[in-house]
CSV table of C-alpha atoms in Angstrom, one decimal:
chain,number,residue,atom,x,y,z
T,1,MET,CA,0.0,0.0,0.0
T,2,LYS,CA,1.3,3.4,-1.0
T,3,LEU,CA,1.6,5.6,2.1
T,4,SER,CA,-0.9,8.4,2.1
T,5,LEU,CA,0.2,11.5,4.4
T,6,LEU,CA,-3.7,12.5,4.8
T,7,ILE,CA,-5.1,11.8,8.3
T,8,LEU,CA,-8.5,9.9,7.7
T,9,PHE,CA,-11.6,10.7,9.8
T,10,SER,CA,-14.6,8.8,10.3
T,11,THR,CA,-17.8,10.4,9.3
T,12,SER,CA,-19.1,9.8,12.9
T,13,LEU,CA,-16.8,9.6,16.0
T,14,LEU,CA,-16.9,6.2,17.7
T,15,ALA,CA,-19.0,6.0,21.0
T,16,GLN,CA,-15.8,5.4,23.1
T,17,SER,CA,-15.6,3.7,26.3
T,18,ILE,CA,-11.8,3.4,26.2
T,19,ALA,CA,-9.9,6.5,27.4
T,20,THR,CA,-9.0,8.4,24.1
T,21,ASP,CA,-6.3,10.9,23.4
T,22,GLY,CA,-7.4,12.7,20.1
T,23,TYR,CA,-10.2,11.9,17.5
T,24,GLY,CA,-11.0,10.7,14.1
T,25,LEU,CA,-10.2,7.0,14.5
T,26,ILE,CA,-11.7,5.0,11.7
T,27,ASP,CA,-14.6,2.7,12.5
T,28,LYS,CA,-13.4,-0.9,13.1
T,29,PRO,CA,-13.8,-2.8,9.7
T,30,GLU,CA,-16.0,-5.8,9.6
T,31,PRO,CA,-14.1,-9.1,10.5
T,32,PHE,CA,-13.5,-11.6,7.9
T,33,THR,CA,-15.9,-14.3,7.7
T,34,THR,CA,-14.9,-17.9,8.6
T,35,GLU,CA,-14.6,-19.0,5.2
T,36,GLN,CA,-12.3,-16.1,4.5
T,37,ASN,CA,-10.1,-16.8,7.4
T,38,GLN,CA,-9.9,-20.6,6.6
T,39,SER,CA,-8.9,-19.6,2.8
T,40,MET,CA,-6.3,-17.3,4.0
T,41,PHE,CA,-4.8,-19.7,6.6
T,42,GLU,CA,-4.5,-22.6,4.1
T,43,GLN,CA,-2.8,-20.1,1.5
T,44,GLY,CA,-0.5,-18.9,4.2
T,45,LYS,CA,0.8,-22.4,5.0
T,46,GLN,CA,2.0,-22.7,1.7
T,47,MET,CA,3.9,-19.6,1.9
T,48,CYS,CA,6.6,-20.3,4.5
T,49,SER,CA,9.5,-21.7,2.4
T,50,ASN,CA,9.4,-19.8,-0.9
T,51,ASN,CA,10.7,-16.4,-1.6
T,52,CYS,CA,11.6,-15.8,1.8
T,53,VAL,CA,13.3,-12.4,2.7
T,54,ASN,CA,15.2,-14.5,5.3
T,55,ASP,CA,14.5,-18.2,6.0
T,56,PHE,CA,11.8,-18.7,8.4
T,57,GLY,CA,13.1,-18.9,11.9
T,58,THR,CA,16.2,-16.8,11.4
T,59,ALA,CA,17.2,-14.3,14.2
T,60,LEU,CA,16.6,-11.0,13.2
T,61,GLY,CA,17.2,-9.1,16.5
T,62,GLU,CA,16.3,-8.5,20.1
T,63,SER,CA,15.0,-5.8,22.4
T,64,GLN,CA,15.1,-6.1,26.2
T,65,GLY,CA,15.3,-9.9,26.0
T,66,VAL,CA,12.7,-10.5,23.3
T,67,LYS,CA,14.2,-12.0,20.4
T,68,ALA,CA,12.5,-11.4,16.9
T,69,TYR,CA,12.6,-14.1,14.1
T,70,SER,CA,11.9,-14.1,10.3
T,71,ASN,CA,8.6,-15.2,9.2
T,72,CYS,CA,9.8,-15.8,5.7
T,73,GLN,CA,7.5,-13.3,4.0
T,74,SER,CA,4.6,-11.4,5.5
T,75,GLN,CA,1.9,-13.8,4.2
T,76,CYS,CA,3.4,-16.8,5.7
T,77,ILE,CA,1.2,-18.5,8.2
T,78,TYR,CA,2.9,-21.3,10.1
T,79,PRO,CA,0.6,-23.4,12.3
T,80,GLU,CA,2.5,-23.5,15.6
T,81,PHE,CA,1.9,-21.4,18.7
T,82,SER,CA,4.4,-20.0,21.3
T,83,PHE,CA,3.8,-20.1,25.1
T,84,LEU,CA,5.7,-18.5,28.0
T,85,ASN,CA,6.6,-20.5,31.0
T,86,LEU,CA,5.8,-18.2,34.0
T,87,ALA,CA,8.2,-19.9,36.1
T,88,THR,CA,11.2,-19.8,34.1
T,89,ASN,CA,10.4,-17.2,31.3
T,90,GLU,CA,11.2,-19.8,28.8
T,91,VAL,CA,9.2,-19.8,25.4
T,92,THR,CA,8.3,-23.0,24.1
T,93,ILE,CA,6.5,-23.8,20.4
T,94,HIS,CA,3.5,-26.3,20.3
T,95,ALA,CA,1.3,-27.5,17.6
T,96,GLU,CA,-1.7,-27.8,20.0
T,97,ASN,CA,-2.6,-26.4,23.3
T,98,PRO,CA,-0.1,-28.1,25.7
T,99,LYS,CA,-2.8,-27.5,28.8
T,100,ASP,CA,-0.1,-26.8,31.2
T,101,LYS,CA,-1.2,-24.2,33.8
T,102,ASN,CA,2.5,-22.8,33.9
T,103,LEU,CA,2.4,-22.1,30.3
T,104,TYR,CA,0.7,-18.7,29.1
T,105,TYR,CA,-0.3,-18.4,25.5
T,106,ILE,CA,1.6,-15.7,23.3
T,107,GLY,CA,0.6,-16.3,19.9
T,108,LEU,CA,0.9,-17.7,16.4
T,109,VAL,CA,4.7,-17.9,15.9
T,110,TYR,CA,6.8,-15.1,14.2
T,111,GLN,CA,3.8,-12.8,13.7
T,112,CYS,CA,3.8,-9.2,14.7
T,113,VAL,CA,1.0,-9.7,17.3
T,114,GLU,CA,3.1,-12.6,19.0
T,115,TYR,CA,6.0,-10.2,19.3
T,116,ALA,CA,3.9,-7.5,20.9
T,117,ARG,CA,2.4,-9.7,23.3
T,118,HIS,CA,5.7,-11.2,24.0
T,119,TRP,CA,7.5,-7.9,24.7
T,120,TRP,CA,4.7,-6.8,27.0
T,121,MET,CA,4.7,-10.0,28.9
T,122,ILE,CA,8.5,-10.1,29.4
T,123,ASN,CA,8.9,-6.4,30.2
T,124,ASN,CA,5.7,-5.4,31.7
T,125,GLY,CA,4.1,-8.7,33.1
T,126,ILE,CA,0.8,-7.9,31.0
T,127,THR,CA,-0.7,-8.9,27.8
T,128,PHE,CA,-4.0,-8.3,25.8
T,129,GLY,CA,-6.9,-10.4,24.6
T,130,SER,CA,-7.5,-12.5,21.6
T,131,ILE,CA,-8.0,-10.9,18.1
T,132,ASP,CA,-8.1,-12.0,14.6
T,133,SER,CA,-5.9,-9.4,13.0
T,134,ALA,CA,-3.2,-6.8,14.2
T,135,HIS,CA,-5.1,-3.7,13.5
T,136,GLU,CA,-7.9,-4.6,16.0
T,137,ILE,CA,-5.5,-4.0,19.0
T,138,ILE,CA,-6.3,-0.2,18.8
T,139,TYR,CA,-9.9,-1.0,19.6
T,140,LEU,CA,-9.2,-3.1,22.7
T,141,GLU,CA,-10.3,-1.8,25.9
T,142,GLU,CA,-8.8,-4.1,28.6
T,143,GLY,CA,-5.3,-5.8,29.2
T,144,LYS,CA,-4.5,-8.4,31.7
T,145,ASN,CA,-1.7,-8.9,34.3
T,146,ILE,CA,-0.3,-12.4,33.6
T,147,ARG,CA,0.7,-13.2,37.2
T,148,THR,CA,-2.7,-12.2,39.0
T,149,ASN,CA,-4.9,-12.6,35.9
T,150,GLU,CA,-6.6,-9.1,36.9
T,151,ASN,CA,-7.8,-7.0,34.1
T,152,PHE,CA,-6.8,-3.5,33.7
T,153,PRO,CA,-7.9,-0.5,31.4
T,154,LEU,CA,-6.2,0.6,28.3
T,155,ALA,CA,-6.0,3.9,26.7
T,156,ARG,CA,-5.1,5.1,23.2
T,157,SER,CA,-3.8,7.8,21.3
T,158,ILE,CA,-5.1,8.6,17.7
T,159,ASN,CA,-2.3,9.5,15.1
T,160,GLY,CA,-2.3,12.9,13.8
T,161,THR,CA,-4.7,14.3,16.8
T,162,ALA,CA,-2.8,13.0,19.7
T,163,ARG,CA,-1.6,15.4,22.5
T,164,ILE,CA,0.3,12.7,24.3
T,165,ALA,CA,3.4,11.5,22.7
T,166,PRO,CA,4.4,7.9,22.2
T,167,LYS,CA,6.4,6.4,24.9
T,168,LYS,CA,8.6,3.3,25.3
T,169,GLY,CA,6.5,0.1,25.7
T,170,ASP,CA,3.5,1.7,23.7
T,171,LEU,CA,2.1,-0.6,20.8
T,172,LEU,CA,2.0,1.3,17.5
T,173,VAL,CA,-0.9,-0.1,15.3
T,174,TYR,CA,-1.4,0.1,11.8
T,175,TYR,CA,-4.8,0.3,9.8
T,176,PRO,CA,-5.5,-2.6,7.5
T,177,ASP,CA,-5.8,-2.4,3.5
T,178,ARG,CA,-8.2,-5.2,2.6
T,179,ASN,CA,-7.1,-4.4,-1.2
T,180,ASN,CA,-3.5,-5.3,-0.5
T,181,PRO,CA,-2.7,-8.7,0.7
T,182,LEU,CA,0.5,-7.6,2.4
T,183,TRP,CA,-1.7,-5.2,4.5
T,184,ARG,CA,-5.0,-6.9,5.0
T,185,HIS,CA,-4.2,-7.4,8.8
T,186,GLY,CA,-2.4,-4.3,9.6
T,187,HIS,CA,0.5,-4.5,11.8
T,188,VAL,CA,1.7,-3.8,15.4
T,189,ALA,CA,5.1,-2.8,16.8
T,190,VAL,CA,6.4,-1.9,20.0
T,191,VAL,CA,8.0,1.3,20.5
T,192,VAL,CA,11.4,1.1,22.1
T,193,ASP,CA,12.9,4.6,21.9
T,194,ILE,CA,11.9,8.0,21.1
T,195,ASP,CA,13.6,11.3,20.2
T,196,GLU,CA,11.3,14.1,19.8
T,197,GLN,CA,13.9,16.6,18.9
T,198,GLN,CA,15.2,14.6,16.0
T,199,GLY,CA,11.8,13.5,15.0
T,200,TRP,CA,12.0,9.6,15.1
T,201,ILE,CA,10.7,6.7,17.0
T,202,ALA,CA,12.4,3.3,17.2
T,203,LEU,CA,10.3,0.1,16.9
T,204,ALA,CA,10.8,-3.7,17.7
T,205,GLU,CA,8.7,-6.1,15.8
T,206,GLU,CA,8.3,-9.2,13.7
T,207,ASN,CA,6.8,-9.7,10.3
T,208,TYR,CA,7.0,-6.1,9.1
T,209,ASN,CA,9.5,-6.9,6.2
T,210,ASN,CA,11.5,-9.9,7.7
T,211,LYS,CA,14.8,-8.1,7.3
T,212,LEU,CA,17.6,-8.2,9.7
T,213,TRP,CA,17.2,-5.4,12.2
T,214,GLN,CA,18.8,-2.1,11.7
T,215,ASN,CA,20.2,-2.3,15.3
T,216,PRO,CA,20.1,-6.1,16.1
T,217,GLU,CA,20.7,-5.4,19.8
T,218,SER,CA,17.9,-2.7,20.1
T,219,TYR,CA,15.5,-2.0,17.4
T,220,SER,CA,14.3,-3.0,14.0
T,221,ARG,CA,14.0,0.5,12.2
T,222,LYS,CA,13.1,4.0,13.0
T,223,ILE,CA,10.2,6.0,11.4
T,224,SER,CA,9.3,9.7,11.4
T,225,LEU,CA,7.7,11.6,14.4
T,226,PHE,CA,6.1,15.2,14.1
T,227,LYS,CA,4.6,17.6,16.3
T,228,THR,CA,2.4,20.2,14.8
T,229,ASN,CA,0.6,22.8,17.0
T,230,GLY,CA,0.8,20.2,20.0
T,231,TYR,CA,-0.5,17.4,18.0
T,232,TYR,CA,1.5,14.1,17.4
T,233,GLN,CA,1.9,12.3,14.0
T,234,ILE,CA,3.7,9.4,13.0
T,235,LEU,CA,4.5,8.4,9.4
T,236,ASP,CA,5.7,5.0,8.4
T,237,ILE,CA,8.7,6.7,6.7
T,238,GLU,CA,12.3,6.4,7.5
T,239,PRO,CA,13.6,9.7,9.1
T,240,GLY,CA,15.1,12.1,6.4
T,241,MET,CA,13.1,10.4,3.5
T,242,SER,CA,10.0,11.5,1.9
T,243,GLU,CA,8.3,8.2,0.8
T,244,ASN,CA,8.0,4.6,1.6
T,245,THR,CA,6.1,2.8,-1.2
T,246,SER,CA,5.5,-0.3,0.7
T,247,GLY,CA,4.6,1.3,4.2
T,248,GLY,CA,1.4,1.4,6.0
T,249,LEU,CA,-0.9,4.0,7.6
T,250,ILE,CA,-0.9,4.1,11.4
T,251,SER,CA,-4.0,4.6,13.4
T,252,GLY,CA,-2.5,5.3,16.8
T,253,TRP,CA,-0.7,3.8,19.9
T,254,ILE,CA,-2.1,1.9,22.9
T,255,TYR,CA,-0.9,1.6,26.4
T,256,PRO,CA,-2.1,0.9,30.0
T,257,GLN,CA,-4.3,3.6,31.4
T,258,THR,CA,-2.7,5.7,34.0
T,259,THR,CA,-4.8,8.2,36.1
T,260,GLY,CA,-4.2,11.6,34.8
T,261,LYS,CA,-2.2,10.5,31.5
T,262,THR,CA,-4.9,10.2,29.1
T,263,THR,CA,-7.0,13.3,28.0
T,264,LYS,CA,-10.0,13.5,25.6
T,265,ASN,CA,-9.8,16.2,23.0
């Protein structure tokens, strides 16, 4: 999907129960049908060994104890799932639910959602609920503490109209493009560094482009951050560049709600 620099607005604002910084979030798209999901799953299983950017399972980088691996190419769907051992923090991979109370579900291996969950679980001790596509994360209202199983409220900032800057540990969420197979599910990445003065944020992620990370010990890539009249906007463009012909449109960033942190515009 060729990146548009326009901020998209819904014709009617969502009735929001989640604390929201900013406005203009597009209404949540209708989910894929069961038949569509099954078809994409079957097609994806055939795309994990051909035309790989890097071979499936190749280590790409690591951020704060969470390693990222190649998914071969973005449309690959490998039917195995990762679990975190709460006693040892070891990650194991299983073809079926291991039904072990010490193992906590992370996600479908080497997908962007799996990496975001894994990073939150290791570094914050929290997770988020079940979703079909990465773009749905921006619409979630609650997270969960993996140790106590207690739920807590999430808050979000809407890209382009947010007054609150992204911070380390926030999840950056992309809109889907149903007309582009590479972007039909959107994307999610973890913000791991930010420099407002230089105008960039650094991300950690899986299955964006499956390339080796720009800094293999810290982040996968940097993208552009702007602040105009107090409003923050993030563009999926490398700092100093003017275009990203394969990039996506960012919906916003989501994080645990903190009293006094989130304001509604």
